[in-house]
Coordinates of C-alpha atoms and ligand atoms in Angstrom, one line a residue:
M1 CA 25.0 -66.8 -53.4
K2 CA 24.7 -70.6 -51.4
N3 CA 28.0 -69.3 -50.4
F4 CA 27.4 -65.9 -48.9
I5 CA 24.1 -68.0 -46.6
E6 CA 27.1 -69.7 -45.3
H7 CA 29.2 -67.0 -44.8
G8 CA 26.3 -64.7 -43.8
T9 CA 28.6 -62.5 -41.6
S10 CA 30.6 -61.2 -44.8
Y11 CA 27.5 -60.6 -47.3
E12 CA 27.4 -56.7 -46.4
Y13 CA 31.0 -56.1 -47.2
L14 CA 31.1 -58.3 -50.4
E15 CA 27.2 -57.0 -51.6
P16 CA 28.5 -53.9 -53.3
F17 CA 31.0 -55.8 -55.7
C18 CA 28.0 -58.2 -56.5
L19 CA 26.9 -56.4 -60.1
S20 CA 23.6 -57.7 -61.6
L21 CA 22.8 -57.9 -64.9
E22 CA 20.7 -54.8 -65.4
K23 CA 23.7 -52.8 -63.3
L24 CA 25.9 -54.6 -66.1
Q25 CA 24.0 -53.3 -68.8
E26 CA 23.3 -49.6 -67.7
V27 CA 27.2 -49.8 -67.4
S28 CA 27.7 -50.9 -71.3
A29 CA 24.8 -48.1 -72.4
R30 CA 27.3 -45.3 -70.5
L31 CA 30.3 -47.0 -71.9
K32 CA 28.9 -46.9 -75.1
R33 CA 27.7 -43.4 -74.6
D34 CA 31.1 -42.9 -73.6
F35 CA 32.7 -44.3 -77.6
S36 CA 31.3 -41.5 -78.9
R37 CA 31.7 -39.0 -76.9
G38 CA 35.4 -40.1 -77.3
L39 CA 34.8 -40.1 -81.2
G40 CA 33.9 -36.6 -81.7
K41 CA 35.5 -34.0 -82.8
H42 CA 34.5 -31.7 -80.2
S43 CA 33.9 -33.9 -77.2
H44 CA 36.6 -35.9 -77.3
H45 CA 39.0 -33.2 -75.3
K46 CA 36.6 -33.7 -72.9
A47 CA 36.1 -37.7 -72.9
P48 CA 37.2 -39.8 -70.3
V49 CA 37.4 -43.0 -72.6
K50 CA 39.5 -41.4 -75.2
M51 CA 39.3 -43.4 -78.4
L52 CA 42.8 -43.4 -79.8
P53 CA 43.1 -43.3 -83.7
T54 CA 45.8 -45.8 -84.0
F55 CA 46.6 -45.3 -87.9
V56 CA 46.6 -49.1 -88.1
R57 CA 43.6 -49.3 -91.2
A58 CA 44.4 -52.9 -92.2
T59 CA 44.1 -56.6 -90.5
P60 CA 47.0 -58.9 -92.0
D61 CA 45.5 -60.5 -95.6
G62 CA 48.4 -62.8 -95.4
T63 CA 50.8 -61.8 -98.2
E64 CA 52.9 -59.9 -95.5
K65 CA 56.7 -60.5 -95.2
G66 CA 60.3 -59.7 -94.2
D67 CA 62.0 -59.3 -91.3
F68 CA 61.4 -56.7 -88.2
L69 CA 62.6 -55.6 -85.0
A70 CA 59.9 -55.7 -81.8
L71 CA 60.5 -53.7 -78.9
D72 CA 58.1 -54.4 -75.4
L73 CA 58.0 -52.2 -72.9
G74 CA 54.3 -52.0 -70.9
G75 CA 55.0 -54.6 -67.8
T76 CA 57.8 -54.7 -65.1
N77 CA 60.1 -56.0 -68.2
F78 CA 61.7 -55.1 -71.7
R79 CA 61.7 -57.1 -74.5
V80 CA 63.4 -56.5 -77.6
L81 CA 62.8 -59.3 -80.4
H82 CA 64.0 -60.5 -84.3
V83 CA 60.9 -61.5 -85.9
R84 CA 60.3 -62.9 -89.1
V85 CA 56.7 -63.5 -91.1
V86 CA 56.3 -65.9 -93.8
E87 CA 54.5 -65.2 -96.2
E88 CA 54.0 -69.0 -97.5
Q89 CA 53.9 -70.4 -94.6
Q90 CA 51.6 -68.1 -93.2
K91 CA 53.6 -67.3 -90.2
V92 CA 55.0 -65.3 -87.7
L93 CA 58.6 -66.6 -86.7
K94 CA 60.3 -65.3 -83.6
M95 CA 63.8 -65.6 -84.4
D96 CA 64.9 -64.5 -81.2
S97 CA 64.5 -62.4 -77.9
Q98 CA 66.4 -60.6 -75.0
I99 CA 64.1 -59.7 -72.2
C100 CA 65.5 -56.7 -69.8
A101 CA 64.8 -55.9 -66.4
I102 CA 63.0 -52.3 -65.8
P103 CA 64.1 -51.6 -62.5
Q104 CA 61.9 -49.8 -60.0
D105 CA 63.7 -46.7 -59.6
M106 CA 64.1 -46.6 -63.6
M107 CA 60.3 -46.7 -64.0
L108 CA 59.8 -43.6 -61.2
G109 CA 63.2 -41.9 -62.6
T110 CA 63.4 -39.5 -65.7
G111 CA 63.0 -40.5 -69.4
E112 CA 66.0 -39.9 -70.9
Q113 CA 66.9 -43.1 -68.5
L114 CA 64.5 -44.7 -69.8
F115 CA 65.3 -44.8 -73.7
D116 CA 69.0 -45.0 -72.7
H117 CA 68.2 -47.9 -71.3
I118 CA 65.7 -49.5 -73.9
A119 CA 68.6 -48.3 -76.7
A120 CA 71.0 -50.3 -75.2
C121 CA 69.8 -53.5 -74.7
L122 CA 68.3 -53.2 -78.6
S123 CA 72.3 -52.1 -79.0
D124 CA 73.1 -55.6 -76.6
F125 CA 70.4 -57.8 -78.3
L126 CA 71.6 -56.3 -82.1
V127 CA 75.6 -57.5 -81.7
S128 CA 74.2 -60.5 -80.1
Q129 CA 72.4 -61.2 -83.4
D130 CA 74.6 -60.2 -85.4
L131 CA 72.3 -57.5 -86.7
K132 CA 74.1 -54.4 -86.8
G133 CA 74.6 -53.5 -90.0
Q134 CA 71.0 -53.9 -91.1
T135 CA 68.5 -51.6 -90.7
L136 CA 65.1 -53.1 -89.9
P137 CA 62.3 -51.8 -89.5
L138 CA 60.4 -51.7 -86.1
G139 CA 57.4 -52.3 -84.6
F140 CA 57.5 -50.8 -80.6
T141 CA 54.9 -51.6 -78.6
F142 CA 54.4 -49.2 -75.9
S143 CA 51.4 -50.3 -73.5
F144 CA 50.3 -47.0 -72.6
P145 CA 47.5 -44.1 -73.7
C146 CA 49.3 -42.4 -76.4
E147 CA 47.8 -40.3 -78.9
Q148 CA 48.9 -41.4 -82.2
K149 CA 49.6 -39.1 -85.3
E150 CA 50.6 -41.4 -87.3
I151 CA 51.7 -44.8 -87.2
D152 CA 55.2 -43.5 -86.3
K153 CA 54.4 -40.2 -83.9
S154 CA 52.8 -40.9 -80.5
I155 CA 52.2 -38.7 -78.0
L156 CA 52.3 -39.9 -74.4
I157 CA 49.1 -38.5 -73.4
R158 CA 50.2 -40.4 -69.5
W159 CA 51.5 -42.7 -67.8
T160 CA 49.8 -45.8 -65.7
K161 CA 50.5 -49.2 -64.3
G162 CA 53.1 -47.6 -62.1
F163 CA 55.5 -46.3 -64.0
N164 CA 56.0 -42.6 -64.0
C165 CA 59.1 -41.4 -65.5
S166 CA 59.6 -37.5 -66.1
G167 CA 59.5 -35.2 -69.5
V168 CA 57.8 -38.0 -71.0
E169 CA 54.4 -37.3 -71.2
G170 CA 53.3 -34.8 -73.4
K171 CA 55.9 -36.2 -75.9
D172 CA 57.0 -37.7 -79.0
V173 CA 57.6 -41.4 -77.8
V174 CA 59.2 -42.8 -80.9
K175 CA 61.4 -39.5 -81.2
L176 CA 62.6 -39.8 -77.3
L177 CA 63.8 -43.7 -78.6
K178 CA 65.1 -42.6 -81.7
E179 CA 67.2 -39.6 -79.8
A180 CA 68.4 -42.3 -77.7
I181 CA 69.8 -44.4 -80.3
H182 CA 71.4 -41.1 -82.2
R183 CA 73.1 -40.6 -78.8
R184 CA 74.9 -43.9 -78.7
G185 CA 75.8 -43.6 -82.1
D186 CA 76.7 -47.6 -82.6
Y187 CA 74.0 -48.5 -84.7
D188 CA 70.3 -47.9 -86.8
I189 CA 66.7 -49.0 -87.0
G190 CA 64.5 -48.3 -89.9
S191 CA 60.7 -47.2 -89.9
V192 CA 59.1 -47.2 -86.7
A193 CA 55.5 -48.6 -86.3
M194 CA 54.2 -47.6 -82.9
V195 CA 51.9 -50.3 -81.5
N196 CA 49.3 -50.4 -78.5
D197 CA 49.5 -54.1 -77.1
T198 CA 45.6 -54.6 -77.7
V199 CA 47.0 -53.7 -81.4
G200 CA 49.6 -56.3 -81.5
T201 CA 47.4 -58.6 -79.9
M202 CA 44.7 -58.3 -82.4
M203 CA 46.9 -58.5 -85.4
S204 CA 48.7 -61.7 -83.8
C205 CA 45.7 -63.0 -84.1
G206 CA 44.6 -61.6 -87.2
Y207 CA 47.1 -63.3 -89.0
R208 CA 45.7 -66.6 -88.4
D209 CA 41.6 -65.4 -88.2
Q210 CA 41.3 -62.8 -90.9
S211 CA 37.6 -61.9 -88.7
C212 CA 39.8 -61.0 -85.7
E213 CA 39.0 -57.0 -85.8
I214 CA 39.0 -57.5 -81.5
G215 CA 42.4 -56.9 -79.4
M216 CA 41.4 -57.0 -75.9
I217 CA 44.2 -56.7 -72.7
I218 CA 43.6 -58.4 -69.0
G219 CA 46.8 -58.3 -67.4
T220 CA 49.0 -55.9 -65.1
G221 CA 46.2 -52.8 -66.8
T222 CA 43.1 -53.4 -68.8
N223 CA 42.4 -52.7 -72.4
A224 CA 40.5 -53.1 -76.4
C225 CA 40.9 -52.6 -79.3
Y226 CA 38.5 -52.8 -82.5
M227 CA 38.4 -52.2 -86.1
E228 CA 35.5 -48.8 -86.4
E229 CA 34.4 -46.9 -89.7
M230 CA 36.6 -44.2 -90.7
K231 CA 33.8 -42.7 -91.4
N232 CA 33.1 -42.8 -87.3
V233 CA 36.6 -41.1 -86.8
K234 CA 35.9 -37.8 -86.8
R235 CA 39.3 -36.6 -85.8
V236 CA 41.4 -38.1 -88.5
E237 CA 40.7 -37.2 -92.1
G238 CA 39.1 -39.9 -95.0
E239 CA 35.5 -41.1 -94.7
D240 CA 36.4 -45.1 -96.7
G241 CA 37.5 -48.4 -94.9
R242 CA 38.1 -48.6 -91.2
M243 CA 40.9 -47.9 -89.0
C244 CA 42.0 -49.6 -85.6
I245 CA 40.4 -47.7 -82.4
N246 CA 42.7 -47.7 -79.2
T247 CA 39.9 -47.3 -76.5
E248 CA 41.3 -47.2 -73.5
W249 CA 38.8 -48.5 -71.7
G250 CA 40.8 -48.0 -68.6
G251 CA 39.7 -44.6 -68.1
F252 CA 36.3 -45.1 -68.6
G253 CA 34.7 -43.2 -64.6
D254 CA 37.0 -40.9 -64.3
D255 CA 34.7 -38.3 -65.0
G256 CA 33.0 -40.1 -62.0
S257 CA 30.3 -41.9 -64.5
L258 CA 31.2 -45.2 -62.1
K259 CA 30.8 -43.8 -58.8
D260 CA 27.3 -46.0 -58.2
I261 CA 29.7 -49.1 -58.4
Q262 CA 32.8 -47.7 -57.0
T263 CA 33.6 -49.4 -53.2
E264 CA 34.9 -47.8 -50.6
F265 CA 37.8 -50.4 -51.1
D266 CA 38.5 -49.1 -55.2
R267 CA 38.5 -45.4 -53.2
V268 CA 41.7 -46.3 -51.5
V269 CA 43.0 -47.9 -53.5
D270 CA 43.0 -45.6 -56.0
K271 CA 44.1 -43.1 -53.2
M272 CA 47.1 -44.6 -52.9
S273 CA 48.0 -45.6 -56.6
I274 CA 50.8 -43.1 -57.8
N275 CA 48.2 -41.8 -60.5
T276 CA 45.0 -40.9 -58.3
G277 CA 41.3 -39.9 -59.8
V278 CA 42.9 -41.9 -63.4
H279 CA 42.3 -45.0 -64.9
T280 CA 39.0 -46.1 -62.9
F281 CA 37.9 -48.5 -64.7
E282 CA 41.6 -50.4 -64.9
K283 CA 41.5 -49.8 -60.9
M284 CA 38.4 -52.3 -60.6
I285 CA 39.5 -54.9 -63.0
S286 CA 43.1 -55.3 -63.3
G287 CA 46.1 -57.3 -62.1
M288 CA 48.0 -54.6 -61.0
Y289 CA 44.8 -53.7 -58.1
L290 CA 42.7 -56.8 -57.7
G291 CA 45.2 -58.3 -55.1
E292 CA 45.4 -54.6 -53.2
I293 CA 41.3 -54.5 -53.3
V294 CA 41.1 -58.2 -52.1
R295 CA 44.0 -57.5 -48.9
L296 CA 42.2 -54.3 -48.0
V297 CA 38.6 -56.8 -47.6
L298 CA 40.6 -58.9 -46.0
V299 CA 42.2 -56.0 -43.3
K300 CA 38.6 -54.7 -42.6
L301 CA 37.0 -58.4 -42.0
T302 CA 39.7 -58.7 -39.4
E303 CA 39.3 -55.0 -37.7
D304 CA 35.8 -55.7 -38.1
K305 CA 36.6 -59.8 -36.3
L306 CA 35.1 -61.7 -38.2
L307 CA 38.3 -63.5 -39.5
F308 CA 41.0 -64.9 -38.0
K309 CA 39.5 -64.2 -34.5
G310 CA 40.2 -60.2 -35.0
Q311 CA 44.3 -61.1 -35.3
S312 CA 46.0 -59.0 -38.5
S313 CA 49.6 -59.5 -39.6
E314 CA 52.1 -57.1 -40.5
A315 CA 51.8 -58.4 -44.0
L316 CA 48.8 -58.8 -44.0
K317 CA 48.7 -54.8 -42.9
T318 CA 51.2 -53.9 -45.8
P319 CA 49.9 -52.7 -49.0
G320 CA 50.9 -55.0 -52.1
R321 CA 51.6 -58.0 -50.3
F322 CA 48.3 -59.9 -51.5
E323 CA 49.6 -60.5 -54.8
T324 CA 47.2 -61.2 -57.7
K325 CA 48.5 -64.3 -58.0
F326 CA 47.3 -65.6 -55.0
I327 CA 43.4 -64.9 -56.3
S328 CA 44.5 -67.8 -59.2
E329 CA 45.7 -70.2 -56.5
I330 CA 43.1 -69.7 -54.0
E331 CA 40.3 -70.7 -56.7
E332 CA 42.3 -73.5 -58.1
Q333 CA 39.7 -76.2 -58.4
D334 CA 41.1 -79.3 -56.9
N335 CA 43.8 -77.8 -54.5
G336 CA 42.8 -73.6 -53.8
L337 CA 41.6 -74.1 -49.7
E338 CA 44.9 -75.8 -49.7
N339 CA 46.7 -73.4 -51.3
A340 CA 44.8 -70.4 -49.2
Q341 CA 46.0 -72.8 -46.1
N342 CA 49.5 -72.0 -47.2
I343 CA 49.1 -68.8 -48.4
L344 CA 47.8 -67.4 -45.6
T345 CA 50.6 -69.3 -43.3
K346 CA 52.9 -67.6 -45.2
L347 CA 51.3 -64.1 -44.6
G348 CA 51.6 -64.7 -41.3
L349 CA 47.7 -65.8 -39.8
K350 CA 46.2 -67.6 -37.7
W351 CA 43.7 -69.2 -39.3
E352 CA 40.6 -71.8 -38.9
L353 CA 38.9 -74.1 -41.5
V354 CA 36.1 -71.6 -41.7
D355 CA 38.8 -68.3 -43.1
S356 CA 40.4 -70.1 -46.1
R357 CA 37.2 -70.7 -47.0
V358 CA 36.1 -66.9 -46.5
V359 CA 39.3 -65.4 -48.0
R360 CA 38.3 -68.4 -50.8
L361 CA 34.7 -66.3 -50.8
V362 CA 36.4 -62.7 -51.2
C363 CA 38.8 -63.8 -54.0
D364 CA 35.9 -65.4 -56.2
T365 CA 33.7 -62.6 -55.6
I366 CA 36.4 -59.4 -56.4
S367 CA 37.6 -61.6 -59.8
S368 CA 34.5 -62.5 -60.6
R369 CA 33.3 -58.1 -60.3
S370 CA 36.6 -58.3 -63.0
A371 CA 35.6 -60.3 -65.1
R372 CA 31.5 -59.3 -65.3
L373 CA 33.0 -55.7 -66.1
C374 CA 35.3 -56.8 -68.7
A375 CA 32.3 -58.3 -70.2
A376 CA 30.4 -55.2 -69.9
A377 CA 32.9 -53.8 -71.7
L378 CA 33.5 -55.9 -74.2
A379 CA 30.1 -56.7 -75.2
T380 CA 29.8 -52.9 -76.1
I381 CA 32.5 -53.1 -78.5
A382 CA 30.8 -56.0 -80.2
N383 CA 27.3 -54.4 -80.2
R384 CA 28.7 -51.3 -81.6
I385 CA 30.4 -53.1 -84.3
R386 CA 27.6 -55.1 -85.1
V387 CA 25.6 -51.4 -85.1
N388 CA 28.0 -50.2 -87.0
R389 CA 27.8 -52.9 -89.8
G390 CA 23.7 -52.9 -90.1
L391 CA 23.5 -56.3 -89.2
D392 CA 21.1 -58.1 -87.3
H393 CA 24.0 -61.0 -86.3
L394 CA 27.5 -60.4 -85.1
K395 CA 30.6 -62.9 -85.9
T396 CA 33.7 -61.7 -84.9
T397 CA 36.8 -63.1 -83.2
V398 CA 38.2 -61.3 -80.5
G399 CA 42.5 -61.6 -79.8
V400 CA 43.2 -61.9 -75.9
D401 CA 46.0 -61.7 -73.9
G402 CA 47.3 -60.8 -70.1
T403 CA 48.1 -63.0 -67.0
V404 CA 44.7 -61.9 -65.4
Y405 CA 43.0 -63.8 -68.4
R406 CA 45.2 -66.3 -69.2
K407 CA 46.2 -67.7 -65.7
H408 CA 43.2 -67.3 -63.7
P409 CA 40.9 -70.5 -63.0
N410 CA 37.2 -69.4 -64.1
F411 CA 37.9 -65.8 -65.3
S412 CA 37.6 -66.3 -68.8
D413 CA 34.7 -68.7 -68.4
E414 CA 32.6 -66.3 -66.4
L415 CA 33.9 -63.8 -68.9
K416 CA 32.6 -65.1 -71.9
A417 CA 29.2 -66.0 -69.9
T418 CA 28.2 -62.7 -69.1
V419 CA 29.4 -61.3 -72.3
R420 CA 26.6 -63.6 -74.0
L421 CA 24.2 -62.7 -71.6
L422 CA 24.8 -58.8 -72.4
A423 CA 25.3 -59.3 -76.4
P424 CA 23.2 -62.2 -77.3
E425 CA 23.0 -60.8 -80.8
C426 CA 27.0 -61.2 -81.1
D427 CA 28.9 -64.9 -81.7
I428 CA 32.1 -63.9 -80.3
T429 CA 35.3 -66.6 -80.4
F430 CA 38.0 -66.4 -78.6
L431 CA 41.7 -66.4 -79.5
V432 CA 44.5 -66.1 -76.9
S433 CA 46.8 -64.8 -78.3
E434 CA 50.7 -65.9 -78.8
D435 CA 52.6 -63.1 -78.4
G436 CA 51.0 -60.3 -79.3
S437 CA 53.6 -57.6 -78.3
G438 CA 56.4 -58.8 -80.1
K439 CA 55.0 -60.7 -82.8
G440 CA 52.2 -58.9 -83.1
A441 CA 54.1 -55.6 -83.4
A442 CA 56.0 -57.0 -85.8
M443 CA 52.8 -57.9 -87.7
V444 CA 51.6 -54.0 -87.6
T445 CA 54.2 -52.7 -88.9
A446 CA 54.5 -55.2 -91.4
V447 CA 51.0 -54.5 -92.4
A448 CA 52.1 -50.9 -92.8
Q449 CA 54.5 -51.7 -95.1
R450 CA 52.4 -53.6 -97.5
L451 CA 49.8 -50.9 -97.4
A452 CA 52.6 -48.2 -97.9
L453 CA 53.7 -50.6 -100.8
Q454 CA 50.0 -50.6 -102.5
S455 CA 50.3 -46.5 -102.5
R456 CA 53.3 -46.2 -103.7
L457 CA 52.2 -48.7 -106.4
L458 CA 48.5 -46.9 -106.7
E459 CA 50.3 -44.0 -107.5
D460 CA 53.0 -44.9 -110.4
S461 CA 49.8 -46.4 -112.0
D462 CA 47.7 -43.1 -111.2
G463 CA 50.7 -41.4 -113.0
E464 CA 51.0 -43.2 -115.9
S465 CA 47.5 -42.4 -116.7
D466 CA 47.8 -39.3 -116.6
E467 CA 50.9 -39.4 -118.7
E468 CA 48.7 -42.0 -120.6
E469 CA 46.1 -39.4 -120.8
E470 CA 48.7 -36.4 -121.8
E471 CA 49.7 -38.1 -124.2
D472 CA 46.3 -38.7 -125.8
K473 CA 45.6 -34.7 -125.9
Ligands
LIG501 C1 47.4 -49.0 -70.5 C2 46.7 -49.5 -71.9 C3 47.2 -50.7 -72.1 C4 46.4 -51.4 -70.7 C5 46.8 -53.1 -70.8 C6 46.9 -49.5 -69.6 O1 47.3 -49.4 -68.5 O2 46.7 -47.7 -70.6 O3 47.5 -48.7 -73.0 O4 46.8 -51.6 -73.4 O5 47.4 -51.1 -69.9 O6 48.5 -53.1 -71.5

């Protein structure tokens, strides 16, 4: 607030981004209601927060083992990994990995091109690792909202984060991958487990800390998953045990429920995006959009002659030119102002000291709103788990990943401090995931294998006792 008084003129522009604790509590209450709608059998189809069953029924118990392939698609790069899970050492080892860039035109091309590219990268990797003759089980981290029918059947609901390949929405992604591999015909893969990156993140931390039951991503996009009681997952049969739910909280607000906190700048970001009207919450929070929100505020302040003496630049007027990573650089404690000045110069702006201070204040306000909104959403999950289990006090761990969380100088501190206020009965430990999308995907596959094996053993032993009973008669 002190800063606002110092730069009184920018106050009215930034004030709509400042959310009070009461407002955040309200937001959390709305999300709580949307969680129930998403889980409900009859309310689900209209629910903006999808609460998708993942068919992940357990976190690691430390007995998992074996060699796996992992694919990771969700950002601008695509990765292939060979991962070994070692039981004795309770370790997940990355044996090797390869990155393939996904060119911008491919992100907006046909699904067939995209999956052919993925299958080709996997083929190159298998050759380089001398693994082509083997059919290893594969964990596929596909970080988009999918309606999972089984662990290996996953229908893409919609693209997010700048992807928009034709012919994939409404289709089973595992089938598209397998078809692309068959089109090549030079290798095969074993059983497939589909994994959202939040789930991989939770599972990769779950190996280190078995009380890790929440996974959260704040990167290019944002989302979280958590272990829900089966009896509340109305769309999947069965009452016992738990299942991991991919909340897809990025869609919060798509029914207009966040209108009161959306600013004019959020509305522009949404309108200019390739998926207008969807993933409202994500667009207020995640790395794909934060830089653009800052840019729009700076443009407005300049137009109103509150910055740079009213002199803009071509770069400042160009969408996307103010990168989200600039926000982290400008908010750095020691060199922030100097970084701001260098960035403004590179953007072709003529600045004075006060301009760089205002720019820093804008960045701080917008990243702060993002951290506080994430905190409200995370508090909703923690409170839900606590109430689900009838506990007065919950101790739990959240596995976290994403560039915004990792790279921003004070995002994680602000997030944690706000969650403490919004979920005072929950004691949450934050664990930064080590490669959730790679190692975590392998872990999901390993846990699925363990459960399948256990249930086969159980069936066999049931069979035996049936026979015994028969013989007894
Ligand atoms: C996707 C989620 C994903 C998140 C983080 C969102 O855009 O819808 O599935 O978990 O980004 O990568």
